[in-house]
Coordinates of C-alpha atoms and ligand atoms in Angstrom, one line a residue:
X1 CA -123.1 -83.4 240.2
X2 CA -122.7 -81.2 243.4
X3 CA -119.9 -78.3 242.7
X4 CA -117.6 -78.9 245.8
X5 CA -116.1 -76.1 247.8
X6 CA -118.4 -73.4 245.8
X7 CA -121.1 -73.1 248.7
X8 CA -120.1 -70.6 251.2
X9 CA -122.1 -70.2 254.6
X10 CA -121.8 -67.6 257.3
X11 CA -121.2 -69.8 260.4
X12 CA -122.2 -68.2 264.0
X13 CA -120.1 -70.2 265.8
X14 CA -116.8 -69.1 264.2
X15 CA -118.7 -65.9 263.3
X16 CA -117.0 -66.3 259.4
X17 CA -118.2 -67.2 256.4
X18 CA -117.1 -70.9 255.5
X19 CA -116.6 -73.2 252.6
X20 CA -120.0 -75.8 253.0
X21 CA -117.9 -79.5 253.2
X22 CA -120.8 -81.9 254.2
X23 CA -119.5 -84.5 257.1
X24 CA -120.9 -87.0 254.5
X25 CA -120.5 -86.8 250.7
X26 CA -123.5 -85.4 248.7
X27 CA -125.5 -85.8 252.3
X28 CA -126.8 -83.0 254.6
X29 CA -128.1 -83.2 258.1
X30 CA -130.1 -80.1 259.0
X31 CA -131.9 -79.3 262.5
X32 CA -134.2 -76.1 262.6
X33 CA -135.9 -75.6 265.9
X34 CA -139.7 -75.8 265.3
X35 CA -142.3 -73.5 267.0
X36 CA -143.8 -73.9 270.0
X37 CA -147.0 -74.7 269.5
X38 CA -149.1 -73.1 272.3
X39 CA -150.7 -70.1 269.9
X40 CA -150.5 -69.3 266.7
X41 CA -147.0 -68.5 264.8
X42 CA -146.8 -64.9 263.6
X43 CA -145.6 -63.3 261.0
X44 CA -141.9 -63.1 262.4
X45 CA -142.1 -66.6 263.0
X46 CA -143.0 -67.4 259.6
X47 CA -140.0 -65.2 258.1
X48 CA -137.5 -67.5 260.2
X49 CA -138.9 -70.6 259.0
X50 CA -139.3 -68.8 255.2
X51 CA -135.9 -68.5 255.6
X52 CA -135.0 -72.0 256.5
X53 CA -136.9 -73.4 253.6
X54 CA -135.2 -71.0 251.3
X55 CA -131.7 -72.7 252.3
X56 CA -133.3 -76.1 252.5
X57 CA -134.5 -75.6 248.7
X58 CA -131.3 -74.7 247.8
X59 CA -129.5 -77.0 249.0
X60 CA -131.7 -79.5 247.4
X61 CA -131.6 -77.4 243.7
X62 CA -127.6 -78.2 244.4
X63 CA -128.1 -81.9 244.6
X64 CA -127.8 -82.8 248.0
X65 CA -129.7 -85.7 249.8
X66 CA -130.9 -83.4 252.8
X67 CA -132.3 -85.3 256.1
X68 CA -134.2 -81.8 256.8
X69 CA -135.6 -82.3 261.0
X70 CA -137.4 -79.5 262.1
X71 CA -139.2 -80.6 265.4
X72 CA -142.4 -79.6 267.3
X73 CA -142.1 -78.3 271.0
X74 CA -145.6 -79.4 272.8
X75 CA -144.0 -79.4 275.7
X76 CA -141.6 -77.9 278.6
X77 CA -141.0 -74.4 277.1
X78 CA -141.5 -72.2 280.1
X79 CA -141.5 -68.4 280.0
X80 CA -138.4 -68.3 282.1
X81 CA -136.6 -71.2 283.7
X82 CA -137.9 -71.2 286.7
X83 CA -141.4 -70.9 287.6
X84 CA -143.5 -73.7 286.4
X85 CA -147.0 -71.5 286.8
X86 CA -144.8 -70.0 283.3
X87 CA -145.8 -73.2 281.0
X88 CA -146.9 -71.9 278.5
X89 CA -149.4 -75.1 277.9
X90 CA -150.9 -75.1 280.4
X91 CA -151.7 -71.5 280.7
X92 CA -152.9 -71.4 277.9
X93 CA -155.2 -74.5 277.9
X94 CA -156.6 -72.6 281.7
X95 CA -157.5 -69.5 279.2
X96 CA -158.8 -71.6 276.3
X97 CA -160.5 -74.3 278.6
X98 CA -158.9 -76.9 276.6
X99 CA -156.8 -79.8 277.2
X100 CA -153.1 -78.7 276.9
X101 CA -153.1 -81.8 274.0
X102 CA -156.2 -79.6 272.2
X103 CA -153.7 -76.7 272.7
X104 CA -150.9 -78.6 271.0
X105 CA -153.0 -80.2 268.4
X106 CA -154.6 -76.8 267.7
X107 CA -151.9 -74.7 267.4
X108 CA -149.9 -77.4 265.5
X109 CA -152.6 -77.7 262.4
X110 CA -152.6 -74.0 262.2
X111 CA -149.0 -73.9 262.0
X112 CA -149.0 -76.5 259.2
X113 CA -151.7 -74.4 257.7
X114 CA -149.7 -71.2 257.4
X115 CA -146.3 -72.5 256.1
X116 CA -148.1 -74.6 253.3
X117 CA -149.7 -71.1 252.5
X118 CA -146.6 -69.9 251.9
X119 CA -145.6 -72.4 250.2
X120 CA -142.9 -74.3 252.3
X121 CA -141.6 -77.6 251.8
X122 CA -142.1 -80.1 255.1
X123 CA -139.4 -81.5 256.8
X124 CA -138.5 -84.9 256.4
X125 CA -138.9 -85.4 259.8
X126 CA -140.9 -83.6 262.1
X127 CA -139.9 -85.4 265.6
X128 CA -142.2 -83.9 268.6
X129 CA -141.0 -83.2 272.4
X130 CA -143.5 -85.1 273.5
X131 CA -142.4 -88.1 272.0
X132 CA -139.1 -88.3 273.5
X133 CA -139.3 -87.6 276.9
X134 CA -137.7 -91.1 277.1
X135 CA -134.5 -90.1 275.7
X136 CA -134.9 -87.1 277.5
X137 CA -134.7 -88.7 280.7
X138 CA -131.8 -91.0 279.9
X139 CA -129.4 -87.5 278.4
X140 CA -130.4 -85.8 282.1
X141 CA -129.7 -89.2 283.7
X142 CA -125.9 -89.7 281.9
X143 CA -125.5 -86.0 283.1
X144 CA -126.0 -86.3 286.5
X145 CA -123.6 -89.9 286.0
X146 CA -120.9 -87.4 284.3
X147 CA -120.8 -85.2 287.0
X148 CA -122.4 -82.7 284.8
X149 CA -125.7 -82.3 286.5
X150 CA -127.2 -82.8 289.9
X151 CA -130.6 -83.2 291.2
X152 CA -132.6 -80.9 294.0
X153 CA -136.3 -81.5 295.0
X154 CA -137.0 -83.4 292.1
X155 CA -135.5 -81.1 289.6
X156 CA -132.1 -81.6 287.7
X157 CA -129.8 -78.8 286.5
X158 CA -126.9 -78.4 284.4
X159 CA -124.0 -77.5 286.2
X160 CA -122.3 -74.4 284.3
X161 CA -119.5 -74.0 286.9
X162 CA -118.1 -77.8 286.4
X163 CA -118.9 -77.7 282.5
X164 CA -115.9 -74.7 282.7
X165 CA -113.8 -76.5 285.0
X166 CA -113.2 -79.3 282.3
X167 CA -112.3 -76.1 279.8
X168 CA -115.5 -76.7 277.8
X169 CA -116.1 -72.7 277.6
X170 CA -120.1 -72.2 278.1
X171 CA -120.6 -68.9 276.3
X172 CA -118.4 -70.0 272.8
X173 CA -121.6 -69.6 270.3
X174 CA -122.7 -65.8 271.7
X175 CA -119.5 -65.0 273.2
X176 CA -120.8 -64.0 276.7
X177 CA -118.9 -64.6 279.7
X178 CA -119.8 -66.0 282.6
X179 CA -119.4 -63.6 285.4
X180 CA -121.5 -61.1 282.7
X181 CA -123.7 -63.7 282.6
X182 CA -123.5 -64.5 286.8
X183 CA -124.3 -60.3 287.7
X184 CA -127.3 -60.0 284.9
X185 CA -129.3 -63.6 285.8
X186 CA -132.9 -62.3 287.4
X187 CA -133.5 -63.6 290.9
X188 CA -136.2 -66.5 289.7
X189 CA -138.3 -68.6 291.2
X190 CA -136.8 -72.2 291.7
X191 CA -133.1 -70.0 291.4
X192 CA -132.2 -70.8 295.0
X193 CA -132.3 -74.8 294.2
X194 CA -129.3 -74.3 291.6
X195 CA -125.9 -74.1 292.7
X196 CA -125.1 -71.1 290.3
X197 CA -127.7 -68.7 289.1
X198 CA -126.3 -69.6 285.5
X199 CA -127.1 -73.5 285.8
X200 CA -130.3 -74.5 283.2
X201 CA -133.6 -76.8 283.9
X202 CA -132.9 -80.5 282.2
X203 CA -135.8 -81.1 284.4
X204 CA -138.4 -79.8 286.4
X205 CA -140.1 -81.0 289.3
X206 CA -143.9 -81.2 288.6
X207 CA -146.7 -80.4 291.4
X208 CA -149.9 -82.6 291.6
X209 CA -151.6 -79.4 289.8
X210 CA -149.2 -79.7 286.6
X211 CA -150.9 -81.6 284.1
X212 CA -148.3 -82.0 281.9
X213 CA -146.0 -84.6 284.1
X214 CA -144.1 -88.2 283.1
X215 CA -142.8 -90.1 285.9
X216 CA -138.7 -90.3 286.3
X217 CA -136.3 -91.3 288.3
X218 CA -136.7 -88.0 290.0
X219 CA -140.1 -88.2 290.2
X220 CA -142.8 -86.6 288.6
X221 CA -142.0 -84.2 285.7
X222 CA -141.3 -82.2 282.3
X223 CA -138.2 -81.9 280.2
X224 CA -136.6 -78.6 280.3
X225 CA -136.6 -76.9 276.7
X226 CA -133.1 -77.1 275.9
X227 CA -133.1 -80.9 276.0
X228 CA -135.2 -81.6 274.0
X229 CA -133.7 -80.4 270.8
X230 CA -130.4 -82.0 271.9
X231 CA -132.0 -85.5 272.2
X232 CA -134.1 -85.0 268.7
X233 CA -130.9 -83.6 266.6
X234 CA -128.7 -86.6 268.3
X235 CA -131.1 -89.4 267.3
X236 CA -132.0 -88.6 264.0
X237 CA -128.9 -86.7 262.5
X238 CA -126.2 -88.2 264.6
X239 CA -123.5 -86.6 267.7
X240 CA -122.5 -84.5 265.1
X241 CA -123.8 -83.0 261.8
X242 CA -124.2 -80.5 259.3
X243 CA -126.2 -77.6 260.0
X244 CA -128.5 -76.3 263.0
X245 CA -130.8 -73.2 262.7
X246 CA -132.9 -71.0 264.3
X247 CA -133.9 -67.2 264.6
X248 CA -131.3 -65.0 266.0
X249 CA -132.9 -64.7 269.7
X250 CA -132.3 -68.6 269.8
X251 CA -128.7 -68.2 270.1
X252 CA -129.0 -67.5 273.6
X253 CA -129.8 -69.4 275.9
X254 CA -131.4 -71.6 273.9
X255 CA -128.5 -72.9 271.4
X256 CA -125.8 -72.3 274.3
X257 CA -127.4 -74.8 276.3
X258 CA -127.8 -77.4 273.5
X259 CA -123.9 -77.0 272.7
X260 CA -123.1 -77.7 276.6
X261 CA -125.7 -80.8 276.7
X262 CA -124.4 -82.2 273.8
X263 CA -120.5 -81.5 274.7
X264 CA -120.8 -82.2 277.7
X265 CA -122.7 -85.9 276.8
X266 CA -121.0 -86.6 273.5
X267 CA -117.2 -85.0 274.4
X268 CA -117.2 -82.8 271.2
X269 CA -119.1 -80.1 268.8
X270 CA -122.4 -81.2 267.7
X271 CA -122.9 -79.0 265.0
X272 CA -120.5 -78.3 262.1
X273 CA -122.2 -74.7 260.8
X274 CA -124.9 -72.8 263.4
X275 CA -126.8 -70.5 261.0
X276 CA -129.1 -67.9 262.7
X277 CA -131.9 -66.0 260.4
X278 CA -132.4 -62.3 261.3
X279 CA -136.0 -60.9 262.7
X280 CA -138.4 -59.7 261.5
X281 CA -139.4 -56.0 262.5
X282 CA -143.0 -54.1 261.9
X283 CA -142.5 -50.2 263.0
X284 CA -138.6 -50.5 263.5
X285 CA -139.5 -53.0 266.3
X286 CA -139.3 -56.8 266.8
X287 CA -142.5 -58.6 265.7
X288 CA -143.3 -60.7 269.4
X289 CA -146.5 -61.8 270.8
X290 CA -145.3 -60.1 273.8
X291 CA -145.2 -56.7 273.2
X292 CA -148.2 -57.0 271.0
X293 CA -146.6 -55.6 268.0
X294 CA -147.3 -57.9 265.5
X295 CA -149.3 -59.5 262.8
X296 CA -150.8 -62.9 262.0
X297 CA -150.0 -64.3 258.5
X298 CA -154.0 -64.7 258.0
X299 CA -154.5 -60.7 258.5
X300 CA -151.9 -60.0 256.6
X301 CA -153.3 -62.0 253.5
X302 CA -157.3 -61.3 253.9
X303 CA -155.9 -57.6 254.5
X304 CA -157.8 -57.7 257.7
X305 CA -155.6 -55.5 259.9
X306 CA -154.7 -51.9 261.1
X307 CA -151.3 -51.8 259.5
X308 CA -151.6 -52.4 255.7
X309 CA -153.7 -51.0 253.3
X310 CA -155.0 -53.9 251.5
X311 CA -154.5 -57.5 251.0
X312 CA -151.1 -59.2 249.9
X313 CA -150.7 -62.9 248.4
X314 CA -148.5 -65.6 250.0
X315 CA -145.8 -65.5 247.3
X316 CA -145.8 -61.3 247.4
X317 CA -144.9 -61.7 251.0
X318 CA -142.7 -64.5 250.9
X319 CA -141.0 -62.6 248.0
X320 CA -140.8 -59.7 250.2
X321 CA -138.7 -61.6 253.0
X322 CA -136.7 -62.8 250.3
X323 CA -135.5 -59.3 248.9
X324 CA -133.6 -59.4 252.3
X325 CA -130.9 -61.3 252.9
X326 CA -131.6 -63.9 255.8
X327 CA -129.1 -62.8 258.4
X328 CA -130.8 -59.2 257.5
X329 CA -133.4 -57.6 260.0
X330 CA -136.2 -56.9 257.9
X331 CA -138.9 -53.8 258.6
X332 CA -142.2 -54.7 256.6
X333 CA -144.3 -51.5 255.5
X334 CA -147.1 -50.8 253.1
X335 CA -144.4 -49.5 250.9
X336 CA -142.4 -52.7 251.2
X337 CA -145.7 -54.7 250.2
X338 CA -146.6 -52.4 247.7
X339 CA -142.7 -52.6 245.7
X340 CA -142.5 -55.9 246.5
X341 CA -146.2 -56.8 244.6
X342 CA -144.7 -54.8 241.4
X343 CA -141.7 -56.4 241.8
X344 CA -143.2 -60.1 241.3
X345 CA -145.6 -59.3 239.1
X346 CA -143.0 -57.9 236.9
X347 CA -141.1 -61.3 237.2
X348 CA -144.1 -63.5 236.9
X349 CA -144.6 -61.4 233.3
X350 CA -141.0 -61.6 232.2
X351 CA -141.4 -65.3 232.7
X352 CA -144.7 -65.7 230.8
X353 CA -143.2 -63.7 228.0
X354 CA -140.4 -66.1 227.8
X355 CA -142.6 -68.8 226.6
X356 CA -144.0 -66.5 223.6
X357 CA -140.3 -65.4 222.8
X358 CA -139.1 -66.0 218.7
X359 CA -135.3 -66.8 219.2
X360 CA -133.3 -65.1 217.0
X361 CA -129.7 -65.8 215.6
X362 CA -127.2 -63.9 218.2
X363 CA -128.2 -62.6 221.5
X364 CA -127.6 -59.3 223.1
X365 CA -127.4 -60.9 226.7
X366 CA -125.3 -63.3 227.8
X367 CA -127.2 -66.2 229.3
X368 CA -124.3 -68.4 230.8
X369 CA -122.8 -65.7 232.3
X370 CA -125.9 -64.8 233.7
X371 CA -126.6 -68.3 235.2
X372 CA -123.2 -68.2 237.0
X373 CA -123.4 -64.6 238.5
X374 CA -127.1 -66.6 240.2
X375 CA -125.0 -68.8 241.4
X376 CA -122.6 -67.1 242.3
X377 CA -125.0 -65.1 244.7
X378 CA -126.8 -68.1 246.4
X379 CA -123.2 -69.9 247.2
X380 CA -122.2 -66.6 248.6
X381 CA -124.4 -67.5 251.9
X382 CA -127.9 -67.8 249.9
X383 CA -127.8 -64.1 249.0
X384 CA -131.2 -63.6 247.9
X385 CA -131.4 -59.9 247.4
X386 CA -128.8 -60.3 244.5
X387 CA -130.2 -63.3 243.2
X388 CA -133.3 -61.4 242.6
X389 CA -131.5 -58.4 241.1
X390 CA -129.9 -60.9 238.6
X391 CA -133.6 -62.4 237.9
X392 CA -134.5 -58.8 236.7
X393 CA -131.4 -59.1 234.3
X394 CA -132.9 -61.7 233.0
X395 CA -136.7 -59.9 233.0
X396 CA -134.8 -56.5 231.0
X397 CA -133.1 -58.7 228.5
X398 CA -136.3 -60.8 227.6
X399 CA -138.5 -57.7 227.4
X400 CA -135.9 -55.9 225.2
X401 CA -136.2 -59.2 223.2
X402 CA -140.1 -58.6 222.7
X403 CA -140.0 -55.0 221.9
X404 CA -136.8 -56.0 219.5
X405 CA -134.4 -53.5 221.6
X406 CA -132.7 -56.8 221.9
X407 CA -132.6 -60.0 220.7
X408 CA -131.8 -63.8 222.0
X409 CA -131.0 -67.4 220.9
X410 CA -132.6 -70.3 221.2
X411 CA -129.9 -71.7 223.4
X412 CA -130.1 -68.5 225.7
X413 CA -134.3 -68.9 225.7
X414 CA -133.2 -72.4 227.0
X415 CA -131.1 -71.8 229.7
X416 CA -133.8 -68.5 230.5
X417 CA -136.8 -70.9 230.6
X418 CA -135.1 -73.9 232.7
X419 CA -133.0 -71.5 235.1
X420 CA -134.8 -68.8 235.9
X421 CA -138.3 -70.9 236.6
X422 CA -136.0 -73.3 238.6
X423 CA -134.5 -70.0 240.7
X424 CA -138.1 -68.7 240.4
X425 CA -140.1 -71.9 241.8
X426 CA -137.7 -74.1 243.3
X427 CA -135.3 -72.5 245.2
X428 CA -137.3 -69.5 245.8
X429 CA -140.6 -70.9 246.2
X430 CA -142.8 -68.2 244.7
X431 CA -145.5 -70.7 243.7
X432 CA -145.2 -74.0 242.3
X433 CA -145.2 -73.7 238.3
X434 CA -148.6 -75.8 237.8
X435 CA -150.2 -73.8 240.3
X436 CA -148.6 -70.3 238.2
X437 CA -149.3 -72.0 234.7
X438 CA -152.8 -72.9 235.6
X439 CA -153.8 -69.4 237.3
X440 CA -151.7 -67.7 234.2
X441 CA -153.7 -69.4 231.5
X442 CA -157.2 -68.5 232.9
X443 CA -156.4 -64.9 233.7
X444 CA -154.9 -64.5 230.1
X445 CA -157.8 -66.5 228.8
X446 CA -160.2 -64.3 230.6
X447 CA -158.2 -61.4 229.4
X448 CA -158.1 -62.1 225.5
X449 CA -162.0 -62.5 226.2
X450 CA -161.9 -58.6 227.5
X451 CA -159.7 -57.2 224.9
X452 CA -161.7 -58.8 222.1
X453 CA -165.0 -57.4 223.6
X454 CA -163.4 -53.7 223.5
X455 CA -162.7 -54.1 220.1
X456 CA -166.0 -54.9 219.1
X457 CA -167.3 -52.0 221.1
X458 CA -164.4 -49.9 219.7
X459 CA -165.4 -50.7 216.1
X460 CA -169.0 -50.3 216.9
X461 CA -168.1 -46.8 218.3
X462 CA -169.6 -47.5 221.5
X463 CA -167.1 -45.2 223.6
X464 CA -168.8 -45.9 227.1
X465 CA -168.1 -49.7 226.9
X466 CA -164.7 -49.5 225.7
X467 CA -163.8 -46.9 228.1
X468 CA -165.5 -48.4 230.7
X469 CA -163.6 -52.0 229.9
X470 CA -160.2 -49.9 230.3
X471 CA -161.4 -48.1 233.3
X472 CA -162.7 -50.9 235.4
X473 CA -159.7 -53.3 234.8
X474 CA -157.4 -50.2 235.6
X475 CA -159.1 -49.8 238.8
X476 CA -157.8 -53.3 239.9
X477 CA -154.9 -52.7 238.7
X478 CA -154.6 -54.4 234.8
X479 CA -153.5 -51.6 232.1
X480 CA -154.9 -51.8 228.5
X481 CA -152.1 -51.0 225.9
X482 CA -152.9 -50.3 222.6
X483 CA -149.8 -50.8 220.0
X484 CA -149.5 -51.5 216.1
X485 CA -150.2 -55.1 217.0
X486 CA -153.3 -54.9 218.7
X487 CA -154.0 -54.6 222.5
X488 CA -151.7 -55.7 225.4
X489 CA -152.5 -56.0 229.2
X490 CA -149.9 -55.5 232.0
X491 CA -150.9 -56.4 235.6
X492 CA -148.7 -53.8 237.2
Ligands
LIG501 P1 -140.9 -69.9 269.1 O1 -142.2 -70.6 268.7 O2 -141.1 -68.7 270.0 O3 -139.9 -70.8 269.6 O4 -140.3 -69.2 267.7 C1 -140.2 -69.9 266.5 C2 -139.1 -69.3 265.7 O5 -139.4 -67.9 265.3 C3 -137.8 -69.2 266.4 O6 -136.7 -69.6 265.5 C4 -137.6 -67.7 266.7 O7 -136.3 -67.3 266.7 C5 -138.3 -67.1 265.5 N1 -138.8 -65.7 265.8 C6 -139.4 -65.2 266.8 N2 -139.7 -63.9 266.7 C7 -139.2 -63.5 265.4 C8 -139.2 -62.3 264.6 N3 -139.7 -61.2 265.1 N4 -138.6 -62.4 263.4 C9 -138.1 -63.6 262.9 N5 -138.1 -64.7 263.6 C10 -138.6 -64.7 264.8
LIG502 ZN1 -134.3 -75.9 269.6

C-alpha cells in the first residue's frame, strides 16, 4: 500500500517543494536524460545518474509501478548550436579513426559498465536518438505546420519570438527573460539563418562531409539535441507525465527547449515535477571534460590517479554522493573518501552485528519511531544525508545492545534487520545483500581462521607471530581486540 500525499519533492519548475500525486494511481512515468555517449562518462556524470537511481529505488521501495526511460544520445549533440564541424561524433570518430557507430557502441558499453559498478538499476527503457529520427522529423514537421518553426537552407528552427506571441513564456523553467537572453546569445556559426539569435536547431542541414545524415523533407540531416528527448519522453510516457530529470546545467537550454517543443506541439505542460540533481565538484570546481578537471570512475576505484591517495570501492563512493543531498553541490576530497569509508564500514558492521544480536525483553531504543523518522527523511525530497544519520541511530543502539549499554526486543531486532537492510540495499544501493552476505561470510571466515592462529601462538608464547598477526592485519586496516570473551576484529 503506497502512503498518499506523504512524498514531497522539490519541483524546479514551481521552484517549491510539492506533495508527489502520480497523474496515474500507484504508476510513475520518469524521464532522465541519458549521456552522450561520445567518451567516457566521468565521475560527475555518474553522481547525476547515482542520484536518479537513488530516487528511482525509492520510489520503487514505496510501491510504485515506475516506467523508468532514461535514453541514449548517439546522435545530434553539438558543442554549440550552430556549427556542425562541433558534432561531437564525428570529431571524435576523426581522432579515434573509428566509425562514429564504433564511437557510440564504445562509449555506450563503458557507460553500462560504470553504472553496474556502482551498482545502479537499468532503466526499463533505454530508447536511443538514433532510433527515432522518424518521430523526430514528423515533431519538426508539425512545427513548421503550427507556425512554430520554419525552415532555411535545409535547417529548421524553433521560432522563440512566435512561441511568446501566443503567451507560452519561453524562459518559465530557469526564469530567464528573453531580451537577457537576446544581448548574451554568442554570434554563431549558422546564427544568421535564424530569425532571432534565441531560435534552437530542430534540425540541421548536413554537408556531403557529415557522416551522420538521414534524408528529410528538408533534405539531408541530423536531429537537433533538444528533440530528441521530446519525441522519446512523448512516446513512451505520454504528452504529459510524472517526473523528468537531469543535472542542474540541463535546465538550460536543454530542458527550456523540450518545454517549448512539447507546448508548443501538445498545447500544455509536459512534465508534472522537473527535478534537477546538483554537480559534482573536485577542487571547489565543476567536474567537466572541458576544463580537464576531473576524474574517471575507473581511476578513482583502481586508485590510479593524482588526486586521491588510495583506492575507494563502488559502494564507498556511491555512499559518499549519498551523504549529500541531491540538489546539493558536492566537493569530493581524500578526506571525504577517507570519512565516508569509516562511515560504511561502520554500517556494514552494525548490520552484521544485528544478525548475532540476543533480544532481550524491553528495548532502550525505539524501533518504530525510528522507522518513521527514515521515512520521514526520504518523503522530505529523498533526504539522504538524514536518512543516513538515522541509520547510525540504529548502528549506536545495536552496538549498545552487544556491549549490554543497551538492550532490544525481538520485535525491534525485526523491524532493525528488515528496515534498515531494505534502506541499506534497496533504496540506497550500497551493495546487493547476496553480494555483502557472501563477501561478509568469507572475510569473517578467513578472520576466525587468523584469530585462532594467534591464540595458538599466544599460548605457545611465540610473541613474534602473534604480534606480527596483529601488526600485519592492522596495517590494512583490521584491529585485533582482545576482551573477556576472546578476540574481536573491527575493519575500521
Ligand atoms: P552529458 O553526457 O554531457 O549530457 O551529461 C550527462 C549528465 O551528467 C547530465 O545530466 C549532466 O547534467 C550531468 N553532469 C555533467 N557534469 C556534471 C557534474 N560535474 N556533476 C554532476 N552531474 C554532471
Ligand atoms: Zn534530454
Amino acid at each position: 500500500m503506497i502512503k498518499e500525499n506523504s512524498l514531497k519533492i522539490f519541483n524546479s519548475l514551481s521552484g517549491e517543494k510539492e506533495d508527489f500525486v502520480p497523474i496515474h494511481k500507484d504508476h510513475v512515468g520518469m524521464y532522465v536524460c541519458g549521456p552522450t555517449v561520445y567518451s567516457n562518462v566521468h565521475l560527475g556524470n555518474v553522481r547525476t545518474f547515482l542520484s536518479f537511481d537513488m530516487i528511482y529505488r525509492y520510489l520503487v521501495h514505496l510501491g510504485y509501478n515506475v516506467r523508468y526511460v532514461r535514453n541514449i544520445t548517439d546522435a545530434g549533440h553539438l558543442t554549440d548550436d550552430g556549427n556542425v564541424d562541433n558534432d561531437r561524433f564525428v570529431k571524435q570518430s576523426r581522432l579515434e579513426k573509428l566509425e562514429p557507430m564504433e564511437i557510440v557502441q564504445k562509449y555506450t558499453v563503458d557507460f553500462h559498465k560504470v553504472l553496474e559498478m556502482f551498482n545502479a538499476l537499468p532503466p526499463t527503457i533505454e530508447p536511443t536518438a538514433t532510433g527515432h529520427i522518424v518521430e523526430q522529423i514528423e515533431l519538426a514537421r508539425q512545427l513548421i505546420e503550427d507556425g512554430l518553426a520554419y525552415e532555411v537552407n535545409g535547417s529548421v528552427y524553433f521560432d522563440v519570438n512566435e512561441y511568446n506571441k501566443r503567451g507560452l513564456n519561453y524562459g518559465e523553467l530557469s526564469r530567464r527573460n528573453i531580451e537577457d537572453l537576446i544581448s548574451n546569445t554568442r554570434d554563431l556559426d549558422g546564427q544568421g539563418e535564424k530569425r532571432n539569435p534565441v531560435d534552437f536547431a530542430l534540425w540541421k542541414n548536413a554537408s556531403p562531409a557529415h557522416i551522420m545524415r538521414w534524408n528529410s523533407p528538408w533534405g539531408a540531416g541530423f536531429p537537433g539535441w533538444h528533440l530528441e528527448c521530446t519525441v522519446m519522453s512523448t512516446k513512451y510516457l505520454g504528452e504529459t507525465f510524472d517526473i523528468h530529470g537531469g543535472g542542474m546545467d540541463l535546465k538550460f537550454p536543454h530542458h527550456e527547449c523540450e518545454i517549448a517543443q512539447a507546448k508548443g506541439a501538445h498545447g500544455h505542460e509536459p512534465v508534472k515535477y522537473w527535478m534537477h540533481a546538483n554537480m559534482l565538484t573536485m577542487n571547489g570546481q565543476r567536474m567537466s571534460k572541458s576544463t580537464g578537471n576531473y576524474i574517471l570512475p575507473m581511476q578513482l576505484i583502481s586508485g590510479n590517479n593524482d588526486f586521491f591517495e588510495k583506492a575507494f570501492r563502488p559502494a564507498v563512493v556511491r555512499f559518499c554522493f549519498l551523504q549529500a543531498h541531491y540538489r546539493s553541490v558536492l566537493d569530493i576530497s581524500n578526506d571525504a573518501m577517507i570519512a565516508s569509508e569509516k562511515g560504511l564500514n561502520r554500517l556494514m558492521e552494525g548490520i552484521r552485528h544485528l544478525d548475532a544480536l540476543k533480544p532481550s525483553n524491553e528495548s532502550t531504543f525505539d524501533a518504530s519511531k525510528w522507522l518513521e523518522e527514515c521515512y520521514a527523511a526520504m518523503d522530505d525530497d529523498f533526504n539522504t544525508p538524514i536518512l543516513i544519520s538515522q541509520l547510525f541511530e540504529a548502528v549506536r543502539a545495536i552496538n549498545a545492545a552487544k556491549t549490554g549499554s543497551g538492550s532490544l526486543t525481538a520485535a525491534d531486532i525485526e523491524t532493525l534487520k528488515k528496515s534498515l537492510k531494505s534502506f541499506v540495499f534497496d533504496v540506497m544501493g550500497l551493495k546487493s545483500e547476496d553480494e555483502t552476505s557472501g563477501i561478509t561470510d568469507k572475510i569473517d571466515g578467513v578472520m576466525q581462521m587468523l584469530i585462532r592462529m594467534r591464540n595458538k601462538a599466544r599460548a605457545d608464547k611465540d610473541w613474534a607471530l602473534s604480534d606480527q598477526i596483529r601488526d600485519e592485519l592492522d596495517a590494512i586496516g583490521i584491529q585485533l581486540k582482545d576482551g573477556k570473551d576472546g578476540t574481536e576484529y573491527s575493519l575500521n
